[in-house]
Coordinates of C-alpha atoms and ligand atoms in Angstrom, one line a residue:
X1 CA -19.7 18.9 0.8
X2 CA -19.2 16.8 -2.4
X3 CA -15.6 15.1 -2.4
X4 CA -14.6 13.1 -5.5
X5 CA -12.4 9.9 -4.2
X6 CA -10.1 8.3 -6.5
X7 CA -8.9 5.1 -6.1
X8 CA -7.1 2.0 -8.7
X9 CA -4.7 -0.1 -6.6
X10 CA -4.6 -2.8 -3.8
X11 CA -3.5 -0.7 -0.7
X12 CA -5.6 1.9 -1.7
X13 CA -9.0 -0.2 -1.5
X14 CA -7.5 -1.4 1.7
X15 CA -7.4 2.6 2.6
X16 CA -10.6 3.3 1.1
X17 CA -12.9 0.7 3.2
X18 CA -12.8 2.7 6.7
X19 CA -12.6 6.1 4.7
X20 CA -15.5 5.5 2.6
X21 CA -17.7 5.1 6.1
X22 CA -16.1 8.4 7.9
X23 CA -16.4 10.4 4.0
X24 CA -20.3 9.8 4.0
X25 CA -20.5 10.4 7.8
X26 CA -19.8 13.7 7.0
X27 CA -20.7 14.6 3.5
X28 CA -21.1 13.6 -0.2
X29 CA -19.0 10.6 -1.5
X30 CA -18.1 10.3 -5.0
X31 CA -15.7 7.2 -5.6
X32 CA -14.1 6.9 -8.6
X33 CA -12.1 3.6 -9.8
X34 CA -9.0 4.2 -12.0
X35 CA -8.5 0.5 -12.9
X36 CA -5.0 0.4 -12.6
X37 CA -5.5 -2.5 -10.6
X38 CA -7.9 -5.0 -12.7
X39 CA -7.5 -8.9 -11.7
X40 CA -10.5 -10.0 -10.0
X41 CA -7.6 -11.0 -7.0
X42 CA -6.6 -7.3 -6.6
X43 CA -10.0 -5.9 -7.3
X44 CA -13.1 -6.8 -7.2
X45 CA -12.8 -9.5 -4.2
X46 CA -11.0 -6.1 -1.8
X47 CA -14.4 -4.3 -3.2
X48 CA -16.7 -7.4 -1.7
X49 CA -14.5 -8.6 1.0
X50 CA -14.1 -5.2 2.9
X51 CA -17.5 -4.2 2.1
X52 CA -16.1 -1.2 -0.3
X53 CA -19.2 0.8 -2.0
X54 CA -19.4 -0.1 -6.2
X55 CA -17.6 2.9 -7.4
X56 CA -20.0 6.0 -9.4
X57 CA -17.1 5.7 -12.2
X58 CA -15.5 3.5 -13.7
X59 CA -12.1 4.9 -15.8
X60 CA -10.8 1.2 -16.8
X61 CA -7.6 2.5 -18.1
X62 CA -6.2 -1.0 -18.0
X63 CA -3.0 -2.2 -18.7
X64 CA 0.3 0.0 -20.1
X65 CA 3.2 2.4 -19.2
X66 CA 3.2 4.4 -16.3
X67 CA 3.3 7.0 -18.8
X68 CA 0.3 5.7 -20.6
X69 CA -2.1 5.1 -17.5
X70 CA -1.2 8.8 -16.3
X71 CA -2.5 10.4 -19.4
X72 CA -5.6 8.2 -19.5
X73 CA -6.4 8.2 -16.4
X74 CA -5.9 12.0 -16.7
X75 CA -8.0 12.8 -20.2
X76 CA -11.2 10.7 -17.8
X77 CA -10.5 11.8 -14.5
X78 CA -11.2 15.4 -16.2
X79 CA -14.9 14.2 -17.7
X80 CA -15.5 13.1 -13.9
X81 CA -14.6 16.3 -12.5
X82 CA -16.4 18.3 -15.0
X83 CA -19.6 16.3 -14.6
X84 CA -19.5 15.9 -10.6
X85 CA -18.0 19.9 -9.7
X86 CA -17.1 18.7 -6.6
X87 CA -15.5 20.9 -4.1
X88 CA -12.5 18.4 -2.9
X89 CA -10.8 15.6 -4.7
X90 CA -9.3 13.0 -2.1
X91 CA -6.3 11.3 -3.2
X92 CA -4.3 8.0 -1.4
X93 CA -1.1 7.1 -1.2
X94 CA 1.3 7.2 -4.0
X95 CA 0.7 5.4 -7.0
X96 CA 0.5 6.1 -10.7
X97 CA -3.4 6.7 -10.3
X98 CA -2.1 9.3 -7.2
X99 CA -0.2 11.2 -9.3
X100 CA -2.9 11.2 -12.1
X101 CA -5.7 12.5 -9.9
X102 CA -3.4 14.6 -8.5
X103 CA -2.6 16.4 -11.4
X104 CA -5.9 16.4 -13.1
X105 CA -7.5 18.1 -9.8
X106 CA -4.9 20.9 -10.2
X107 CA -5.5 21.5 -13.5
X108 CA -9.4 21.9 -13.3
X109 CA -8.6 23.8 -10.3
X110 CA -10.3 22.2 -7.9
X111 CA -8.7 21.8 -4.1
X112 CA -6.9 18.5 -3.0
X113 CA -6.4 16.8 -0.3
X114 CA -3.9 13.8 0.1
X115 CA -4.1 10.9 2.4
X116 CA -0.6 9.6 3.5
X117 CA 1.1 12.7 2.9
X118 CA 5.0 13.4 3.7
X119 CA 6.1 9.9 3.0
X120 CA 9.6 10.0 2.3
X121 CA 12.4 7.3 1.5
X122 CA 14.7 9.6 -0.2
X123 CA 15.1 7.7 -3.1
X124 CA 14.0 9.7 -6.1
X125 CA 14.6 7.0 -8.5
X126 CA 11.5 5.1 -6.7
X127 CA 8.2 5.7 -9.0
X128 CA 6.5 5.9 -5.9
X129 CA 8.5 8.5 -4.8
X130 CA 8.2 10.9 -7.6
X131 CA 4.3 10.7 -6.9
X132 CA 4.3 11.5 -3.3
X133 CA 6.8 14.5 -3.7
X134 CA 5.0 16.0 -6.4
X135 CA 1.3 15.0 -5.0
X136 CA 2.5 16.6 -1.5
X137 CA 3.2 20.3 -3.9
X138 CA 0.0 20.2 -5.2
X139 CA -2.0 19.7 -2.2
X140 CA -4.2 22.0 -0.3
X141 CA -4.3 19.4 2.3
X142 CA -2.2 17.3 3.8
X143 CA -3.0 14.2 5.6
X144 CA 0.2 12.5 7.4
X145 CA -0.4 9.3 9.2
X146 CA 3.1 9.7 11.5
X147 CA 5.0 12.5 13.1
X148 CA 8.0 11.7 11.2
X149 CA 6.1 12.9 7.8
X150 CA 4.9 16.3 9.1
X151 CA 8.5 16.7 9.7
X152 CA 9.5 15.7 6.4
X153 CA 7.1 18.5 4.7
X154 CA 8.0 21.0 6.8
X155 CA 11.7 20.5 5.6
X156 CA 10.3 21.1 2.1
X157 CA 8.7 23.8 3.0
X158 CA 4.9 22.6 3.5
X159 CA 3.2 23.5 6.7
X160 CA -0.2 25.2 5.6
X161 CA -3.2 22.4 5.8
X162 CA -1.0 19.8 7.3
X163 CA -2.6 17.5 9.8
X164 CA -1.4 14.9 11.7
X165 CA -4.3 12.4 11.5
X166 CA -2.6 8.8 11.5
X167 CA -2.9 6.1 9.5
X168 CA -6.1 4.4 7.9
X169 CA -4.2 1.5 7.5
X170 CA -4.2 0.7 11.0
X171 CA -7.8 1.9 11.4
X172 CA -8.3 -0.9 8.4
X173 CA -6.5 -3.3 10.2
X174 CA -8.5 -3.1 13.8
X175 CA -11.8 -3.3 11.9
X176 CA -10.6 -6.5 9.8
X177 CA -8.7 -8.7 12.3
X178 CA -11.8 -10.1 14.4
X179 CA -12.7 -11.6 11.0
X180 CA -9.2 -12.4 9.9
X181 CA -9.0 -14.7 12.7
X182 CA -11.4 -16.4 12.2
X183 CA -9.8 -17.8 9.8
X184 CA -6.9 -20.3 9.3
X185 CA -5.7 -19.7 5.7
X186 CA -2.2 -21.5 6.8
X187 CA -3.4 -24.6 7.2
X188 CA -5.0 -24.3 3.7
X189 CA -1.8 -24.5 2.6
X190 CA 0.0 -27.1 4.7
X191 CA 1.4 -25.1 7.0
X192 CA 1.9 -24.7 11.1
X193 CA 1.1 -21.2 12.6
X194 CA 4.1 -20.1 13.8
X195 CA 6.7 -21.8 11.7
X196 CA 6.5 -20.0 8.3
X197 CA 7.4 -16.9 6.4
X198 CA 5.1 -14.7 4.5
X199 CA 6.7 -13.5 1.7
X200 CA 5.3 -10.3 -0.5
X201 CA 7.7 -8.8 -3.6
X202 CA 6.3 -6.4 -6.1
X203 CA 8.3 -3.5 -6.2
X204 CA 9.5 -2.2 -9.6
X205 CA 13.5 -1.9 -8.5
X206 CA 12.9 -5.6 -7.3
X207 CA 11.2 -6.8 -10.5
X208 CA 12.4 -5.0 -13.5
X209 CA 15.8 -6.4 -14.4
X210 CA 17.1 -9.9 -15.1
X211 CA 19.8 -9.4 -12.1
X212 CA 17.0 -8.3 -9.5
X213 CA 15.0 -11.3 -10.4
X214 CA 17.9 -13.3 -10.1
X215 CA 18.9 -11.8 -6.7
X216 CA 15.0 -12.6 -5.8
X217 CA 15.6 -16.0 -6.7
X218 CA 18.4 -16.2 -4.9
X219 CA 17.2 -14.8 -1.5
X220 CA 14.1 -17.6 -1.9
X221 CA 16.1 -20.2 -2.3
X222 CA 17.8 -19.6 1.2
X223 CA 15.2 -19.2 3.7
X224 CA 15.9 -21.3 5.9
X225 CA 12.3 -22.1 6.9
X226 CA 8.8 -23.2 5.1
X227 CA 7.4 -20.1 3.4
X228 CA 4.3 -18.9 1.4
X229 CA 4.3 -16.2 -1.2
X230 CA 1.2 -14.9 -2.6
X231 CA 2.5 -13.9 -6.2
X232 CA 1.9 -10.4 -7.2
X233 CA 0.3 -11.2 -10.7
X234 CA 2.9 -9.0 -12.1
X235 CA 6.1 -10.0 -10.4
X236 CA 4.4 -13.7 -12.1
X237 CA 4.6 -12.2 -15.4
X238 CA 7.9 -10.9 -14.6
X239 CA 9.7 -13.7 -13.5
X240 CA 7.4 -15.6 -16.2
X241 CA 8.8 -13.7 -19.3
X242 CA 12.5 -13.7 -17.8
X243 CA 12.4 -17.3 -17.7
X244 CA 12.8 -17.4 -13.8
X245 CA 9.5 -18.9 -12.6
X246 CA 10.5 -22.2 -12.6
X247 CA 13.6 -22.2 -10.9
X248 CA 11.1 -20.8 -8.0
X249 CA 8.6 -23.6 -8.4
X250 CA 11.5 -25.7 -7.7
X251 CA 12.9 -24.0 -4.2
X252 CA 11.9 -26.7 -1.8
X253 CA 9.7 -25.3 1.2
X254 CA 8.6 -22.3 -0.5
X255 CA 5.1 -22.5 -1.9
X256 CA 3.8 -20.0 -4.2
X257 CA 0.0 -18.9 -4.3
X258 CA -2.2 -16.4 -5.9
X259 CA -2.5 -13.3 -4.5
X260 CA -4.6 -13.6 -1.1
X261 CA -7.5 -11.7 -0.2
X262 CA -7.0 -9.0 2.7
X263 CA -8.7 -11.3 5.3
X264 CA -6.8 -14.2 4.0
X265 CA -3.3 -12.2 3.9
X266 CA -4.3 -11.1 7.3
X267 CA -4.4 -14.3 8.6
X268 CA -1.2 -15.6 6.9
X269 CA 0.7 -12.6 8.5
X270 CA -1.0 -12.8 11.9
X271 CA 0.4 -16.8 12.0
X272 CA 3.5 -16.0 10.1
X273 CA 6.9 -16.4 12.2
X274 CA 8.4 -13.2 10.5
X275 CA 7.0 -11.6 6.8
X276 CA 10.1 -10.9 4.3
X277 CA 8.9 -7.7 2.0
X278 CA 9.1 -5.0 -0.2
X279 CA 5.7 -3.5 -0.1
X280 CA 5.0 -0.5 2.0
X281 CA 1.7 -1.4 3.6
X282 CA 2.4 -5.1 4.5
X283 CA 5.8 -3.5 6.9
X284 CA 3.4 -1.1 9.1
X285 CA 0.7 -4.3 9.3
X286 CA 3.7 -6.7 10.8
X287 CA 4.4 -4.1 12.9
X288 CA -0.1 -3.5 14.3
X289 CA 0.2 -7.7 14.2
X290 CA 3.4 -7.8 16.2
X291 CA 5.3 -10.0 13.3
X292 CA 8.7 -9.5 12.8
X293 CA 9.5 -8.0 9.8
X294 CA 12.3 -8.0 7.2
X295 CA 12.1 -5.3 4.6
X296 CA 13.8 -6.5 0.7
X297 CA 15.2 -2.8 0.3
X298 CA 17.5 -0.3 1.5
X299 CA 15.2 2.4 2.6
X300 CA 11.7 3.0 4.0
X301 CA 9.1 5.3 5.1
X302 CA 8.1 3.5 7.9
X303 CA 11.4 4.7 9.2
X304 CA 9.9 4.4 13.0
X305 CA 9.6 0.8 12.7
X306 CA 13.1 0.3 11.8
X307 CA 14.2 2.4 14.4
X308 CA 12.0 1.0 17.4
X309 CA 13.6 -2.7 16.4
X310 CA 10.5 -4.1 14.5
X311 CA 11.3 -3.9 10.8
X312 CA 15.3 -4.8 9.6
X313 CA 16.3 -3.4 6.0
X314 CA 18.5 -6.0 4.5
X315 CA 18.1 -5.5 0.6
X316 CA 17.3 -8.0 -1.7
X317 CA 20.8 -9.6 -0.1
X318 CA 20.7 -13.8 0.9
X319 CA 23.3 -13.0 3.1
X320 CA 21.5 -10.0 4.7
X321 CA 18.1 -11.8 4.8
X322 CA 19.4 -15.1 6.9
X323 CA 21.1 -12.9 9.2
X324 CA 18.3 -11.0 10.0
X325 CA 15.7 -13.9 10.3
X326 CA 18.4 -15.6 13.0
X327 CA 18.4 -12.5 14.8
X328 CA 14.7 -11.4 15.0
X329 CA 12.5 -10.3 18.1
X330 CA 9.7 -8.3 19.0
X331 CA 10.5 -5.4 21.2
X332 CA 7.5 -5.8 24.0
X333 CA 5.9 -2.4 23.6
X334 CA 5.1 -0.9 20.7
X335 CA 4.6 2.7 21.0
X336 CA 1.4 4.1 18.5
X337 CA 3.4 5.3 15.7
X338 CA 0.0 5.4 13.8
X339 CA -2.5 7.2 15.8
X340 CA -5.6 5.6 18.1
X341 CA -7.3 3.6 14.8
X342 CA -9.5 6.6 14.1
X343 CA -7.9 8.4 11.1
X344 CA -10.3 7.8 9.2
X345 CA -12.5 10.6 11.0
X346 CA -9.5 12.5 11.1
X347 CA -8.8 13.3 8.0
X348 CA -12.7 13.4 6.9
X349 CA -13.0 16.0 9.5
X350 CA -10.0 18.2 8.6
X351 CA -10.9 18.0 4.8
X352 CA -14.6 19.4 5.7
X353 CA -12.5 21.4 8.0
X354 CA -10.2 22.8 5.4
X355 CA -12.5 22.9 1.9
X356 CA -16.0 22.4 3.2
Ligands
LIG1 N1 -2.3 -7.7 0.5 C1 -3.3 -8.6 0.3 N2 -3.0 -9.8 -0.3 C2 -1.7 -10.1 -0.7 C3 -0.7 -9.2 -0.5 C4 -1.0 -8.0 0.1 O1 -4.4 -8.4 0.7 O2 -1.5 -11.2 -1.3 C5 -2.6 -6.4 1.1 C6 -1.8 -6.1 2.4 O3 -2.5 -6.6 3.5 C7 -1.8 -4.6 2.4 C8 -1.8 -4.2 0.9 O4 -2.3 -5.4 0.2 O5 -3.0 -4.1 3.0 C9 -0.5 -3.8 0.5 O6 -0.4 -3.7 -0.9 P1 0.9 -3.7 -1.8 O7 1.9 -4.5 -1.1 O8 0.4 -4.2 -3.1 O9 1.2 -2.2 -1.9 P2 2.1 -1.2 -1.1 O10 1.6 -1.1 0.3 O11 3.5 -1.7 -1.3 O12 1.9 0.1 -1.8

């Protein structure tokens, strides 16, 4: 069976590292690289770090509008499928470069299969909303990493080629950490394990606007604690252009980085005290690491975490924020909300399963 993979972002080549092993396990790999995600610190170094084969095509659609990288990704993504014919394309997440594949696979009619299917916060004016929801209807299968998800397409109506499979993140996450701690990128920084916040904000709602940026200023400035955030390159050129970089530079405690490697982010979350953020992935890894975690928004998918005690939503709210980091605790179990750490073969087997 030939699947065509496509992949462009940061959580995807996190996704894509334990998927590529269990795809060519069981049949024919083509991995396709949107370039949505370009900087040699979101790219290439996931590719060499988590041992990620070089992709068979390149689309380099580079920098622009949602709008933009859709229909370029789109107008290439077709060349691919027309010169590969395979029989599945496999699609992650729920990105710009999700949506695009997504489309593109329906419209040569071949089948699709989505990983991290079902995801819902509810909020349709999140980007990353509008691709899941539409991805999910255009999906032959569909691969959910909790419980919580299959519910959520059943109450849209989805039940045929839904599998339960769990989540590659945490199969990513049990294959990195023996190498993760080996390291001690804390003390690179100046800090103590145990004492800081890792902080991660990239999210459009929390970037795009002169008063978000301000209210992320704000929050910064009142940790309470030392703290090191790995700048998204584009929340830098966001706070950059707005003029509100330096006011950051200038919050004492806080110490701003480049964007950190997955081993190297690993090891800052696994000595973190608690992680503040707004990104998706980095809540369910606080929650495999047992961190504490405090998410900058009002709603999440990882709804499981927030309701076994592991994950507080405060907003992008100072107020909210210090009163969540003086109240947080780890519940002592943690229940497997995301599967045994083998959904990798999951899903490869229920996509040879379904289309092979
Ligand atoms: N990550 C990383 N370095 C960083 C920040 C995040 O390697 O400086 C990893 C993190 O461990 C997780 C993924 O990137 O696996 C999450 O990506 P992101 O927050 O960009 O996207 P989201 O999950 O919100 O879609």
């Amino acid at each position: 069976m030939r699947i065509v993979s496509l992949v462009g972002n940061r959580p995807q080549f996190v996704k894509a590292a334990p998927l590529c092993i269990a795809l060519r396990a069981q049949g024919d790999e083509v991995l396709v690289h949107s370039g949505q995600h370009y900087d040699p610190e979101l790219a290439d170094l996931f590719f060499d770090e988590l041992g990620i084969p070089s992709p068979d095509h390149a689309l380099e659609v580079g920098p622009g509008t949602p709008v933009h990288q859709i229909a370029t990704i789109m107008e290439r993504f077709e060349g691919v499928l027309r010169d590969e014919e395979p029989d599945a394309v496999l699609v992650y997440g729920d990105t710009t470069t999700t949506l695009a594949g997504a489309l593109t696979a329906a419209k040569c009619g071949v089948p699709l299969a989505h990983v991290e299917a079902g995801l819902r916060s509810f909020d349709r004016s999140m980007p990353e909303e509008q691709n899941r929801v539409v991805t999910d209807h255009l999906s032959d299968v569909l691969l959910c990493p909790t419980r919580q998800a299959v519910e959520n397409l059943a109450a849209e109506g989805l039940t045929r080629g839904v599998h339960l499979v769990g989540d590659v993140m945490f199969d990513a996450s049990r294959m990195f950490a023996p190498l993760a701690e080996q390291r001690n990128a804390a003390a690179a920084h100046g800090l103590q394990p145990g004492d800081y916040l890792l902080v991660t904000i990239h999210r459009a709602a929390a970037t795009d606007t002169p008063e978000a940026l301000d209210a992320m200023v704000e929050v910064l400035s009142s940790l309470d604690a030392p703290a090191i955030f790995p700048v998204h390159p584009r929340t830098r050129g966001k706070l950059q252009a707005a003029g509100r970089w330096d006011a950051l530079a200038q919050v004492p405690g806080l110490v701003l980085a480049a964007p950190a490697g997955y081993l190297d982010f690993t090891s800052l979350l696994m000595g973190a005290r608690a992680v503040v953020t707004d990104s998706g992935g980095v809540q369910k890894e606080a929650y495999f690491h047992g961190i504490p975690c405090i998410t900058l928004r009002d709603t999440t998918e990882w709804v499981e975490t927030v309701e076994g005690g592991f994950n507080t939503l405060t907003g992008m709210h100072a107020g909210a924020v210090r009163a969540a980091l003086a109240n947080v605790a780890m519940p002592a179990e943690r229940p497997p909300y995301y599967g045994d750490g083998h959904a990798a073969d999951a899903v490869a087997r229920a996509v040879v399963a379904e289309l092979g």
